Short mmCIF file of C-alpha atoms and ligand atoms in Angstrom, two decimals:
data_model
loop_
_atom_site.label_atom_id
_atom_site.label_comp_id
_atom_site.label_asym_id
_atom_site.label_seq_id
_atom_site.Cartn_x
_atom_site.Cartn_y
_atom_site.Cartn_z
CA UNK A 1 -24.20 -25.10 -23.96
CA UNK A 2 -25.26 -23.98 -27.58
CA UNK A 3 -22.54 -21.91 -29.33
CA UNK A 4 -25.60 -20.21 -31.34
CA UNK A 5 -26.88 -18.29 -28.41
CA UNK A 6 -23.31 -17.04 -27.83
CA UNK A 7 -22.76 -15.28 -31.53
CA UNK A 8 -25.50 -13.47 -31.16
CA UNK A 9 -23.89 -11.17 -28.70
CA UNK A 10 -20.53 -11.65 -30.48
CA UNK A 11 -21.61 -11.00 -34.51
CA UNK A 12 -19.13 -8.93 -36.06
CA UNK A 13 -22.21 -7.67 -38.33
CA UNK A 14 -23.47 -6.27 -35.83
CA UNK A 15 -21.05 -4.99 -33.88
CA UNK A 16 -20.62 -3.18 -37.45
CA UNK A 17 -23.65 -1.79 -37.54
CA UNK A 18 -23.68 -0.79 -34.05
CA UNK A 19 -20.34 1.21 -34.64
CA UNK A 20 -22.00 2.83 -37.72
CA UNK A 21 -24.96 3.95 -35.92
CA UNK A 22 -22.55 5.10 -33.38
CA UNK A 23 -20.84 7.27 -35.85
CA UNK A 24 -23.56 8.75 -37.39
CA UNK A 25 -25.09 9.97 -34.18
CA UNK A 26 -21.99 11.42 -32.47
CA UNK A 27 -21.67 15.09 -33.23
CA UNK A 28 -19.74 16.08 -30.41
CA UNK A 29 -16.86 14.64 -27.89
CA UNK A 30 -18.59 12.72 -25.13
CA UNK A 31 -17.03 10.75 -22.49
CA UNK A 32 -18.54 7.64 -20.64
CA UNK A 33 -17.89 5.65 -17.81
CA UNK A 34 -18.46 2.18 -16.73
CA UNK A 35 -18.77 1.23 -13.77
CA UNK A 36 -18.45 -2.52 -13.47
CA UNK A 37 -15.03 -4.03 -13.40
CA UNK A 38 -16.26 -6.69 -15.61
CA UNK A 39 -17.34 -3.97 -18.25
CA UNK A 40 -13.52 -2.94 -18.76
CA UNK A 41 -12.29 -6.39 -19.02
CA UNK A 42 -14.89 -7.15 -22.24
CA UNK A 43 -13.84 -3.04 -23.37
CA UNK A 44 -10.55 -3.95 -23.08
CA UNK A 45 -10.27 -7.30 -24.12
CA UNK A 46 -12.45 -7.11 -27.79
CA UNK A 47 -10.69 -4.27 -28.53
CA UNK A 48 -13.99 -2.33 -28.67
CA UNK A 49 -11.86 1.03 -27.13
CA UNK A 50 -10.21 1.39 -30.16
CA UNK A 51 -13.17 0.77 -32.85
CA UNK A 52 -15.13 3.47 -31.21
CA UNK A 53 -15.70 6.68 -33.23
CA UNK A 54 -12.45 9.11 -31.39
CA UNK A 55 -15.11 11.72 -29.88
CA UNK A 56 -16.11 8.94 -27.70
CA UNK A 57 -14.02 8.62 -24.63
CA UNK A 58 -14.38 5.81 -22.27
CA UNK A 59 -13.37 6.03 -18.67
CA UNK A 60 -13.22 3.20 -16.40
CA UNK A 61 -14.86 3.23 -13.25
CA UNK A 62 -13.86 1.97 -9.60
CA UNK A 63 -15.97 -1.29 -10.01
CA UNK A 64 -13.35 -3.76 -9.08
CA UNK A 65 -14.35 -4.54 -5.24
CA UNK A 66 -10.87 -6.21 -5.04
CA UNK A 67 -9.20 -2.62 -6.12
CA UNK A 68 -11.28 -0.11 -4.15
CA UNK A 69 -11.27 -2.16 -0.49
CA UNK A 70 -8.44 -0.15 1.75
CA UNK A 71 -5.37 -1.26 3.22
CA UNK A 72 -6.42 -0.85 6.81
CA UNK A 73 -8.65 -3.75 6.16
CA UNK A 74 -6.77 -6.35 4.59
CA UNK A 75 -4.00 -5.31 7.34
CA UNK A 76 -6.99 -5.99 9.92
CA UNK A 77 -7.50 -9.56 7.95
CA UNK A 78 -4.03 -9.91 7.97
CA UNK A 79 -3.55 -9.20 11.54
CA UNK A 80 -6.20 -11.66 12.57
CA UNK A 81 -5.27 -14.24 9.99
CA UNK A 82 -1.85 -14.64 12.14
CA UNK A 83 -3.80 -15.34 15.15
CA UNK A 84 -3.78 -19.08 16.08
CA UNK A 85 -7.35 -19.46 17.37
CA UNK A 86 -8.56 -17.93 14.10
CA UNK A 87 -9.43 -19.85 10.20
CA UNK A 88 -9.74 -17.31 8.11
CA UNK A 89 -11.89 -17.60 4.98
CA UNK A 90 -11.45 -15.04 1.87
CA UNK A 91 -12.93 -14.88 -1.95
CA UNK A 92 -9.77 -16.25 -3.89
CA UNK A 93 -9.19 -13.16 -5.65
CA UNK A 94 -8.65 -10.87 -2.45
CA UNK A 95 -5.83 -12.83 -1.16
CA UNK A 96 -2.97 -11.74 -3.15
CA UNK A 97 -3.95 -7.87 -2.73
CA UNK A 98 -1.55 -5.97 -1.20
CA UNK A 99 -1.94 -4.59 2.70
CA UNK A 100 -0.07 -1.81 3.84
CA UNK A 101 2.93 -4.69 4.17
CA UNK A 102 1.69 -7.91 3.12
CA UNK A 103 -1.03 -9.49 1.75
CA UNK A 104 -3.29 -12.65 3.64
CA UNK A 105 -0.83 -14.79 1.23
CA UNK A 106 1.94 -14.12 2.65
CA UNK A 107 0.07 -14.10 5.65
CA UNK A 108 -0.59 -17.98 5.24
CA UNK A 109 3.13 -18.73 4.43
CA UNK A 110 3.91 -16.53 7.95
CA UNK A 111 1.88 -19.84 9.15
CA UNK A 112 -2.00 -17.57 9.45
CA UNK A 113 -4.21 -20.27 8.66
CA UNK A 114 -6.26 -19.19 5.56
CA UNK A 115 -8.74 -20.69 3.57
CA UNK A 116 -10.06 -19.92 -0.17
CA UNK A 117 -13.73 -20.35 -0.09
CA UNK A 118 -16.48 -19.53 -3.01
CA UNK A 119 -19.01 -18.91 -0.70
CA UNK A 120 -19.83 -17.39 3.00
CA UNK A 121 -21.70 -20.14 3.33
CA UNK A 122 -18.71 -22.71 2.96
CA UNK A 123 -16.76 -20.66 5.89
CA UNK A 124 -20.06 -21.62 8.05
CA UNK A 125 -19.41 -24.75 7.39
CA UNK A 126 -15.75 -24.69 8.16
CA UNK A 127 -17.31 -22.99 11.36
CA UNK A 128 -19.31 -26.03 12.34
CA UNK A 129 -16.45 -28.52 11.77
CA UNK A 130 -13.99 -26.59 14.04
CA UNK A 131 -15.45 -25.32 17.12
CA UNK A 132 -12.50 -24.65 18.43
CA UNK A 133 -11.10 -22.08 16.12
CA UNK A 134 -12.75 -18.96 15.50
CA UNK A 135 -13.75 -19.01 11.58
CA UNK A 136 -13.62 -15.52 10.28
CA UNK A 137 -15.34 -14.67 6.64
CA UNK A 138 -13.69 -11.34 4.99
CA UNK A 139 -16.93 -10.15 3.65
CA UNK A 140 -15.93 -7.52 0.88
CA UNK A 141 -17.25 -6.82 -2.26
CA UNK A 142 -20.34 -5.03 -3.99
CA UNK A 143 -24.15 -5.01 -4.06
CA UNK A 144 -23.39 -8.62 -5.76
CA UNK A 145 -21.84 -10.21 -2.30
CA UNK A 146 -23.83 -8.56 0.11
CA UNK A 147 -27.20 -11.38 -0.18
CA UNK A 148 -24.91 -13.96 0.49
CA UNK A 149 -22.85 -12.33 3.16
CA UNK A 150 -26.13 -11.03 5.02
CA UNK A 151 -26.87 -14.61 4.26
CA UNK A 152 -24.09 -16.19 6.24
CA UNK A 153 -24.89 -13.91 9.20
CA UNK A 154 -28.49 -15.26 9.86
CA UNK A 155 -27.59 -18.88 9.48
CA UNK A 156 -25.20 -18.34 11.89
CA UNK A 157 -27.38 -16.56 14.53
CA UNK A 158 -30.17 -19.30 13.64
CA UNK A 159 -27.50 -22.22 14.47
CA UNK A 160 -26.20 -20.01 17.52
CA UNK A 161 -22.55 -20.60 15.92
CA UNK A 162 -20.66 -18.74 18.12
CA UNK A 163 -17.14 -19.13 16.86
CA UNK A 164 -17.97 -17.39 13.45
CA UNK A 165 -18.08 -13.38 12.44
CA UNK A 166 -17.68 -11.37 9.33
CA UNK A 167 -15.24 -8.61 8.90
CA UNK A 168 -17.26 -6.01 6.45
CA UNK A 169 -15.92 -3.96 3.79
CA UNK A 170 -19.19 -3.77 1.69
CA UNK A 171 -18.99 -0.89 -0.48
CA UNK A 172 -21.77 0.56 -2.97
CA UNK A 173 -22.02 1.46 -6.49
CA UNK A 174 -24.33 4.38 -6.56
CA UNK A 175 -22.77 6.10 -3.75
CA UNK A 176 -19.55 5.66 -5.63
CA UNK A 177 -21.33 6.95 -8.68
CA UNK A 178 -22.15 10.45 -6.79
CA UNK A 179 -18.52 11.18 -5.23
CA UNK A 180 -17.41 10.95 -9.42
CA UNK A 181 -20.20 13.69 -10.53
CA UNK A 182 -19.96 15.59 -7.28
CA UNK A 183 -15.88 16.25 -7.74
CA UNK A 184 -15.38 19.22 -9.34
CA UNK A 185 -13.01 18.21 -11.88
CA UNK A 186 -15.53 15.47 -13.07
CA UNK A 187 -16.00 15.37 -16.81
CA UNK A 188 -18.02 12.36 -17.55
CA UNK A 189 -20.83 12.97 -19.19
CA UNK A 190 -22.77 9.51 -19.05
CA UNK A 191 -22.44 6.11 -17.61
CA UNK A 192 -23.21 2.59 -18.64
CA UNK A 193 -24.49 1.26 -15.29
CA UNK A 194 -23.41 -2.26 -13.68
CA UNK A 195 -25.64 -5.32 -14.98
CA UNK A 196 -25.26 -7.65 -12.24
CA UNK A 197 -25.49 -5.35 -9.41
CA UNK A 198 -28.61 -4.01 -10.83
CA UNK A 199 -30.22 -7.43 -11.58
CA UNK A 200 -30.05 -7.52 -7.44
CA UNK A 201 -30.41 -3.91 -6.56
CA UNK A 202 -32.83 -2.64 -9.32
CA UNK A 203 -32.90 0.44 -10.81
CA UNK A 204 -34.71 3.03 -8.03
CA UNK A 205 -31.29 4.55 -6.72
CA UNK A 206 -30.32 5.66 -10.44
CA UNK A 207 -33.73 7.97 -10.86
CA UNK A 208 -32.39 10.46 -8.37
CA UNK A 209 -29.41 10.43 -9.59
CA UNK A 210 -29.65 10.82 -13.35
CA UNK A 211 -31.57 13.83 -12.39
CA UNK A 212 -29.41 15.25 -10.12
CA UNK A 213 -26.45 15.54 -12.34
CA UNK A 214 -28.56 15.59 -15.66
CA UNK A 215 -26.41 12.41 -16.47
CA UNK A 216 -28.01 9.54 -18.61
CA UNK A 217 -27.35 6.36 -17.00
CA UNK A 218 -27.95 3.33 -19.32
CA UNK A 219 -27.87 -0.44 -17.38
CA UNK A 220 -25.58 -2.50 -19.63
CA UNK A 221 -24.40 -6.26 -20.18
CA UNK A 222 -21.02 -7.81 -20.86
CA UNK A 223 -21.29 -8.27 -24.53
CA UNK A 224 -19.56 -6.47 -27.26
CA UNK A 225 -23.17 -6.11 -28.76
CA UNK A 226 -24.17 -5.00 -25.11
CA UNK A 227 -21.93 -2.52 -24.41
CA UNK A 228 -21.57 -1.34 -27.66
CA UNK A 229 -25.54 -0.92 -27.27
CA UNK A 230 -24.85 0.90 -23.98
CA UNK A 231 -23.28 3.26 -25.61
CA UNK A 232 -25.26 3.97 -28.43
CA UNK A 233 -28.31 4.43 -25.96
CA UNK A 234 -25.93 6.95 -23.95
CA UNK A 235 -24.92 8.79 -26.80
CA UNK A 236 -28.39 9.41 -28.31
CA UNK A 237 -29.96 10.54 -24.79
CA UNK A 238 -26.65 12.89 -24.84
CA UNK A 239 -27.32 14.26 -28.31
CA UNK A 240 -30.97 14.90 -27.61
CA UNK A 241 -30.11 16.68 -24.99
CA UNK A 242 -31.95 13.97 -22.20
CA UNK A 243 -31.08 12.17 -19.09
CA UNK A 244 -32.65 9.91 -18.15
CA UNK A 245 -32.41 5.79 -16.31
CA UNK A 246 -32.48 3.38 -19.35
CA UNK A 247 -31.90 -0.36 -19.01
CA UNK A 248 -30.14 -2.00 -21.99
CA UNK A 249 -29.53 -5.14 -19.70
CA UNK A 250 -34.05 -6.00 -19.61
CA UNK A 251 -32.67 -9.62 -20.11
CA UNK A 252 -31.54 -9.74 -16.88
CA UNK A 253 -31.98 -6.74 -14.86
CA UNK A 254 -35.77 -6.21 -13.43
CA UNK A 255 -36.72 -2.97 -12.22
CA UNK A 256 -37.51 -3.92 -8.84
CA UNK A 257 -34.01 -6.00 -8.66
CA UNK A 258 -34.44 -9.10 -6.29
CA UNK A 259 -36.62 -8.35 -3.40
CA UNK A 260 -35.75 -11.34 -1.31
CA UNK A 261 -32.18 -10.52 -1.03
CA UNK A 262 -33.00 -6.34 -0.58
CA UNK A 263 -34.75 -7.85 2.15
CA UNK A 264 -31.84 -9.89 3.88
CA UNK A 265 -29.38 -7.06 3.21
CA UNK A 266 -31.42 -4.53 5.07
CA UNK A 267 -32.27 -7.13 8.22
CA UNK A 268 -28.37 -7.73 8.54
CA UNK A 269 -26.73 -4.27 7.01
CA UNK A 270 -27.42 -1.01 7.81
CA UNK A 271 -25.99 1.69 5.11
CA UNK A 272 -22.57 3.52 6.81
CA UNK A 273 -19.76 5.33 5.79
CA UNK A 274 -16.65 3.79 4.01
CA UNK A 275 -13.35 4.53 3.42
CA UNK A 276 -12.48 3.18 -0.64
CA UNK A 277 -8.75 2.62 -1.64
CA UNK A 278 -7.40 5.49 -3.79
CA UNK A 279 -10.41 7.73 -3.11
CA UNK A 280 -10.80 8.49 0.71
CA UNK A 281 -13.82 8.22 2.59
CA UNK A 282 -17.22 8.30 0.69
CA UNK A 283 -20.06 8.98 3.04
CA UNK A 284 -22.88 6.78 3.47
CA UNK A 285 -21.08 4.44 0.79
CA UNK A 286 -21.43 0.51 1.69
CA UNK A 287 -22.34 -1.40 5.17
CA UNK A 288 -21.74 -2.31 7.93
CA UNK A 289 -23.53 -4.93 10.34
CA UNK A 290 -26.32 -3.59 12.47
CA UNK A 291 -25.49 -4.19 16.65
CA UNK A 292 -28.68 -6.67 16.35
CA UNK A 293 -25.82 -8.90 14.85
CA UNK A 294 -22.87 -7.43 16.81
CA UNK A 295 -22.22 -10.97 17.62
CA UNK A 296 -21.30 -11.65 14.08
CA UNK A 297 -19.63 -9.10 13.17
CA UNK A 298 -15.48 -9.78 13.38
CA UNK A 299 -14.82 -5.78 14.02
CA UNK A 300 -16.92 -5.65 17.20
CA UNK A 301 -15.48 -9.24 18.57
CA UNK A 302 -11.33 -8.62 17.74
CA UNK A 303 -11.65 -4.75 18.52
CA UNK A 304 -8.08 -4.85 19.33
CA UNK A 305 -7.41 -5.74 15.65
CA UNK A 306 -9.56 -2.51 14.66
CA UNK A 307 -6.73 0.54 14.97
CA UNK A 308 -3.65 -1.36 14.10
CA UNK A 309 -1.03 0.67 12.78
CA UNK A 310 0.72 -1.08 9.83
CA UNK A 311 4.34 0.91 8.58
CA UNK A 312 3.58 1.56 4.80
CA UNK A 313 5.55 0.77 1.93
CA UNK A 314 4.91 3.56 -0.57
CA UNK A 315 5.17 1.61 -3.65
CA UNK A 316 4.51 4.86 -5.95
CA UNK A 317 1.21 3.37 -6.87
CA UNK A 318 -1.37 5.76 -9.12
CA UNK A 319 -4.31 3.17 -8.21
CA UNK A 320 -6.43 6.67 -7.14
CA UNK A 321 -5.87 8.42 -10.04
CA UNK A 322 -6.94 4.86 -11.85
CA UNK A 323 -9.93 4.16 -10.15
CA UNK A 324 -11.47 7.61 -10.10
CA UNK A 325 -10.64 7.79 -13.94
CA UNK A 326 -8.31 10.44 -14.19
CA UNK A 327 -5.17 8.74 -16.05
CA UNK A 328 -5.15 5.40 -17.97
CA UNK A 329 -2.92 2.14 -16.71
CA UNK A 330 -0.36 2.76 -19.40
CA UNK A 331 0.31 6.33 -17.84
CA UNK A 332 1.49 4.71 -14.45
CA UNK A 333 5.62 4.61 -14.68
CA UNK A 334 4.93 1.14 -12.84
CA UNK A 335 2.81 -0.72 -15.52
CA UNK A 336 4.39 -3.77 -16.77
CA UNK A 337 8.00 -2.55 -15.48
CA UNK A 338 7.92 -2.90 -11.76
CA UNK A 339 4.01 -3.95 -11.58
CA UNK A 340 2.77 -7.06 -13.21
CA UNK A 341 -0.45 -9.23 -12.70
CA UNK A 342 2.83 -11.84 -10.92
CA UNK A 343 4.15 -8.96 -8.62
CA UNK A 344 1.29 -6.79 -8.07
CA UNK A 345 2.26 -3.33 -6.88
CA UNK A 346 -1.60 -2.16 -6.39
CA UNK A 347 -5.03 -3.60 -6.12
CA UNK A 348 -6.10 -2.89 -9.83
CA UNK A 349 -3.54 -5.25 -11.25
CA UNK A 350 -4.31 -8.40 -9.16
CA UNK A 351 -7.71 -8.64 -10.07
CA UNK A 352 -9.03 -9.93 -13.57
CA UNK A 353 -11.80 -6.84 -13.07
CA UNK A 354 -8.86 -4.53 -12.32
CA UNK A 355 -8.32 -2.35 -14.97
CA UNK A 356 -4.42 -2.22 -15.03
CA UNK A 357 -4.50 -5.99 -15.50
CA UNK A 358 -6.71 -5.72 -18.35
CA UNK A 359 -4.71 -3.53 -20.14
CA UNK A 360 -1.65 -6.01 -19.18
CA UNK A 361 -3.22 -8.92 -20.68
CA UNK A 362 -4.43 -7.35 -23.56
CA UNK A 363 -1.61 -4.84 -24.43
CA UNK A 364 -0.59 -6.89 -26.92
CA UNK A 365 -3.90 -6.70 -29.09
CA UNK A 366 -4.45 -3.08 -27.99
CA UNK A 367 -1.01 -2.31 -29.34
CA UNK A 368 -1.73 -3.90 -32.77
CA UNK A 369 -4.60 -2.23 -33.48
CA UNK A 370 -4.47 1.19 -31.74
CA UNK B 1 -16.31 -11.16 -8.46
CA UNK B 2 -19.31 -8.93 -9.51
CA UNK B 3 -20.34 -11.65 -11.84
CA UNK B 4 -22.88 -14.23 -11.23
CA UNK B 5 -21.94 -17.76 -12.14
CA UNK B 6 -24.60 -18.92 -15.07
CA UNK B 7 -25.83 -22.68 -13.88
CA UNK B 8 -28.60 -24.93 -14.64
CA UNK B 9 -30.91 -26.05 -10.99
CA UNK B 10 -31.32 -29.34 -10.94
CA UNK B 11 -32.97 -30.39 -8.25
CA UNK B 12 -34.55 -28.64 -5.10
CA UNK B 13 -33.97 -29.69 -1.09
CA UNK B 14 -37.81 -28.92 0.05
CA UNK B 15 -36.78 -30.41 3.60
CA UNK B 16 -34.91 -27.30 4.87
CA UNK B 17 -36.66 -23.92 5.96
CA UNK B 18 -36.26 -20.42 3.88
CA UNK B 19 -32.97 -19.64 5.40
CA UNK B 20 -31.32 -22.84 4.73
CA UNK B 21 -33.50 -24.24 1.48
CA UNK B 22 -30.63 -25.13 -1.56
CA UNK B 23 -30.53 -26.80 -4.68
CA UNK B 24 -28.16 -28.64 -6.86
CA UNK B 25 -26.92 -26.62 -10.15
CA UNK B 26 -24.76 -27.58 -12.79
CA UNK B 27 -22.56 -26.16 -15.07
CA UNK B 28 -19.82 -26.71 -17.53
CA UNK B 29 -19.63 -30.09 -16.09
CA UNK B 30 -19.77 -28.88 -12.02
CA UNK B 31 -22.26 -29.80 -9.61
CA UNK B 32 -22.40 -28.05 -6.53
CA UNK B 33 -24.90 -27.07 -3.67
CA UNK B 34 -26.41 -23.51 -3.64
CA UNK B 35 -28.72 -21.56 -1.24
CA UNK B 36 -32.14 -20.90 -2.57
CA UNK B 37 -33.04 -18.92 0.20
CA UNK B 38 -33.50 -15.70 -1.92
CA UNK B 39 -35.16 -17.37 -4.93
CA UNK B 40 -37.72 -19.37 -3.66
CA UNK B 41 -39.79 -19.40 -6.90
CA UNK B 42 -37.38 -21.06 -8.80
CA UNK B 43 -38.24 -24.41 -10.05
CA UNK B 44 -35.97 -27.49 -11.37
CA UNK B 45 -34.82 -26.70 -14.40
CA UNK B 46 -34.60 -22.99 -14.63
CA UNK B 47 -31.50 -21.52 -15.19
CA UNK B 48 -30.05 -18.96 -12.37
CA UNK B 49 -27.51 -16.56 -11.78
CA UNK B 50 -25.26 -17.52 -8.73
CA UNK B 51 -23.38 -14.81 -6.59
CA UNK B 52 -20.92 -16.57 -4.42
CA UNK B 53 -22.80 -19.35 -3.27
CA UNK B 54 -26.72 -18.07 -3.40
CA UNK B 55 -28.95 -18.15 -6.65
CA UNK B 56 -29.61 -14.50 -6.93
CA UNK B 57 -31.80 -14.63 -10.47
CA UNK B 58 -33.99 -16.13 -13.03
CA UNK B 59 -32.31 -16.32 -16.06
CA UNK B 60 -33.22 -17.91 -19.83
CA UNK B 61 -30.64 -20.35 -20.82
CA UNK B 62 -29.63 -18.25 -23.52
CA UNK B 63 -28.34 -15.50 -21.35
CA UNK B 64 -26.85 -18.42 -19.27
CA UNK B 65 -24.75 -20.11 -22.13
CA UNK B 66 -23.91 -16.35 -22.98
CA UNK B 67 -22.51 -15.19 -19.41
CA UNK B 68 -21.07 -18.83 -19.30
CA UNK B 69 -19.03 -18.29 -22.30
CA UNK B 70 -17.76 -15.04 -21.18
CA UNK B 71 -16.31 -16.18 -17.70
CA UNK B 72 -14.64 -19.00 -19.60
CA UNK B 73 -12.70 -16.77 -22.20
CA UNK B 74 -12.05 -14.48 -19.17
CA UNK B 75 -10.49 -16.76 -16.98
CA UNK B 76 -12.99 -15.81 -14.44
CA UNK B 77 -13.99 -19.24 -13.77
CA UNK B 78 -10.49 -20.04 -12.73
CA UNK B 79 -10.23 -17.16 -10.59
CA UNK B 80 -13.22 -17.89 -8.82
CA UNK B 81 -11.71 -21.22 -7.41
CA UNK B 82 -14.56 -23.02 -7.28
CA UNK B 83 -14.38 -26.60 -5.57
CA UNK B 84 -16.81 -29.32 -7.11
CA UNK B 85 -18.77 -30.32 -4.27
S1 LIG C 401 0.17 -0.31 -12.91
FE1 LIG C 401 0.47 -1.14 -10.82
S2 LIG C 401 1.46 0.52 -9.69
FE2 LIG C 401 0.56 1.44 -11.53
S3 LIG C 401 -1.52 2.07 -10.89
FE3 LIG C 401 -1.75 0.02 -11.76
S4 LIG C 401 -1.59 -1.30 -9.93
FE4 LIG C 401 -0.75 0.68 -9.30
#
């Protein structure tokens, strides 16, 4: 690929001139929030948190889907990986997340048969080639997942494949969006909204919301120029006093979103409530599958698995303080003592998008020019 | 896992119906089999954004060397553990 396209979004002029235009519209101390996992990482990583001008604070948000899915469900993926008649098939950065005692690594070395797949669509293929296991697809993840997952589901009813389900932990980003403005200690005045999800979703959930809570909400890439573009759009609704759905992300991100997959989503999903590690239950906050696909779905077929109780090892972890942007990584006792990306303590250190590892593998830069 | 995977389509399987219709993309050097079934206005040699396994969006192939670029320098691709098939 052409290395010209890539400067573009990486020019150090204009990052400059970005920052100055920053700094010359900033009267007062604003903090922001992104949402998307991926956002932090690129924050974090080109040391754009410390260039900003100090009245802008940036928060970061509980977009990691690998952070925010709970313990009872990797303890239900655990608990059915360990079953002989099951294969089951996980994204390859869930499987090292803690349960309430183990994670679906140390699941496999307990002899649970599991398999790191990229796609749903591979475990229905694993499905096909071994009737005679049950081939289970740990279907977490956000608004970017859920096409494929729904996906999955209606190949498998078309090819009546009986010996394959889904267990769902599909969580949402605008629902997430309205537990952090409806808290009352909530102090975020804007939020750069999640590229990706939106260039699937669209923009039409954000409307209500920026009106709501009088919050500008700006759509933003993954580019220093991007974000730092975000933020400059943020800031200067903020200063005029406006709030309003902007999309810094056009590139990309069409208003309607993908139509198609909205489509697929709604046949298989239907919109539920959802528990979310570190923040409780947020109503009406990701999916689950409707009983037209009951079949499919691993929660309805291993029941038994549904209510396990798993002893918990309180490992001190601050992950809901972290993901609801209330303290930074660096303020948890743990970081980079007792918790490293190697020995994980919580969910937002295993995860590249987790914003504890970010911090680890960056400390050293942030340290040198902080 | 919130970020699509930046590829180049190659070539279309017209044989299959909606649900099952893929392509072949490639990128940084991968081939690989994807599901078209939400994108089926895509044509060989448009670039598209790939979400675990299905082509989610029509992208220019600047953004795609751009989103390319970032996964690499963020180890993402790794992490993603995708198998050339
Ligand atoms: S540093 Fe580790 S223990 Fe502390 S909040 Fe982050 S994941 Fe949890």
């Amino acid at each position: 690929m052409n290395m010209k396209y890539i400067s573009e979004y990486r020019n150090a002029g204009v990052v400059k001139k970005l920052l100055a235009e920053i700094e010359a519209t900033v009267t007062r101390a604003w903090m922001l929030m992104e949402v998307c996992g991926g956002q932090t990482h690129s924050l974090v990583k080109n040391g754009i948190l410390n260039m900003l001008p100090d009245k802008i604070t940036m928060v970061h948000g509980p977009g990691c889907p690998v952070c925010v899915t709970p313990k009872s469900m990797i303890d239900q993926a655990v608990a059915l990986a360990l079953r002989q008649d099951v294969i089951m098939c996980s994204f390859g950065d869930m499987v090292r997340v803690p349960g309430s005692s183990k994670s679906l690594m140390q699941a496999r070395s307990e002899g649970g048969n599991l398999r790191v797949v990229y796609s749903p669509l591979d475990a229905i293929k694993i499905a096909r080639e071994n009737p005679d296991k049950e081939v289970i697809f740990f279907a977490v993840g956000f608004e970017t997942t859920a096409p494929a997952n729904a996906l999955a589901v209606l190949q498998a009813a078309k090819l009546n494949l009986n010996n394959f389900s889904v267990l769902v932990s599909h969580v949402l980003v605008p629902p997430a969006m309205e537990a952090i403005l409806s808290d009352e200690f909530n102090t975020i005045n804007g939020f750069l909204g999640a590229g990706h999800v939106c260039s699937v979703m669209g923009l039409h959930e954000y409307y209500p919301l920026a009106e709501k809570y009088k919050i500008p909400i700006v759509v933003t890439g993954f580019e220093p120029v991007d974000l730092l573009e975000g933020i400059l759009m943020a800031v200067r609704q903020l200063e005029a006093g406006i709030a309003t759905v902007e999309n810094q992300y056009a590139r990309v991100v069409r208003n309607t979103g993908n139509l198609q997959a909205q489509a697929v989503i709604q046949e298989v999903f239907k919109v539920a409530d959802r528990e979310w590690r570190g923040i409780g239950v947020i109503p009406q906050s990701g999916y689950k599958v409707r009983e037209k696909y009951q079949l499919f779905d691993a929660e309805h077929k291993f029941s038994e698995t549904k209510n396990i109780k798993v002893q918990e090892l309180d490992a001190g972890c601050i992950a809901g303080e972290i993901l609801r942007g209330i303290k930074k990584p660096v303020q948890c006792p743990h970081f980079g003592k007792g918790c490293t990306p190697l020995n994980p303590l919580g969910a937002p250190m295993v995860s590249s998008e987790g914003a504890c590892a970010a911090y680890f593998h960056f400390s050293q830069a942030y340290e040198t020019t902080s | 896992m919130c970020l699509g995977i930046p590829a180049k389509l190659d070539s279309i399987d017209e044989t299959a119906d909606d649900f099952f219709r893929t392509g072949k993309i490639s990128f940084g050097g991968i081939s690989r089999t994807v599901s078209l079934a939400m994108l089926t206005d895509a044509k060989p040699g448009d670039y598209v954004l790939v979400h675990a396994g299905v082509a989610l969006s029509v992208i220019t192939e600047q953004e795609a060397a751009t989103v390319f670029e970032y996964l690499k320098m963020s180890g993402e691709l790794d992490e993603e553990g995708l198998p050339d098939t």
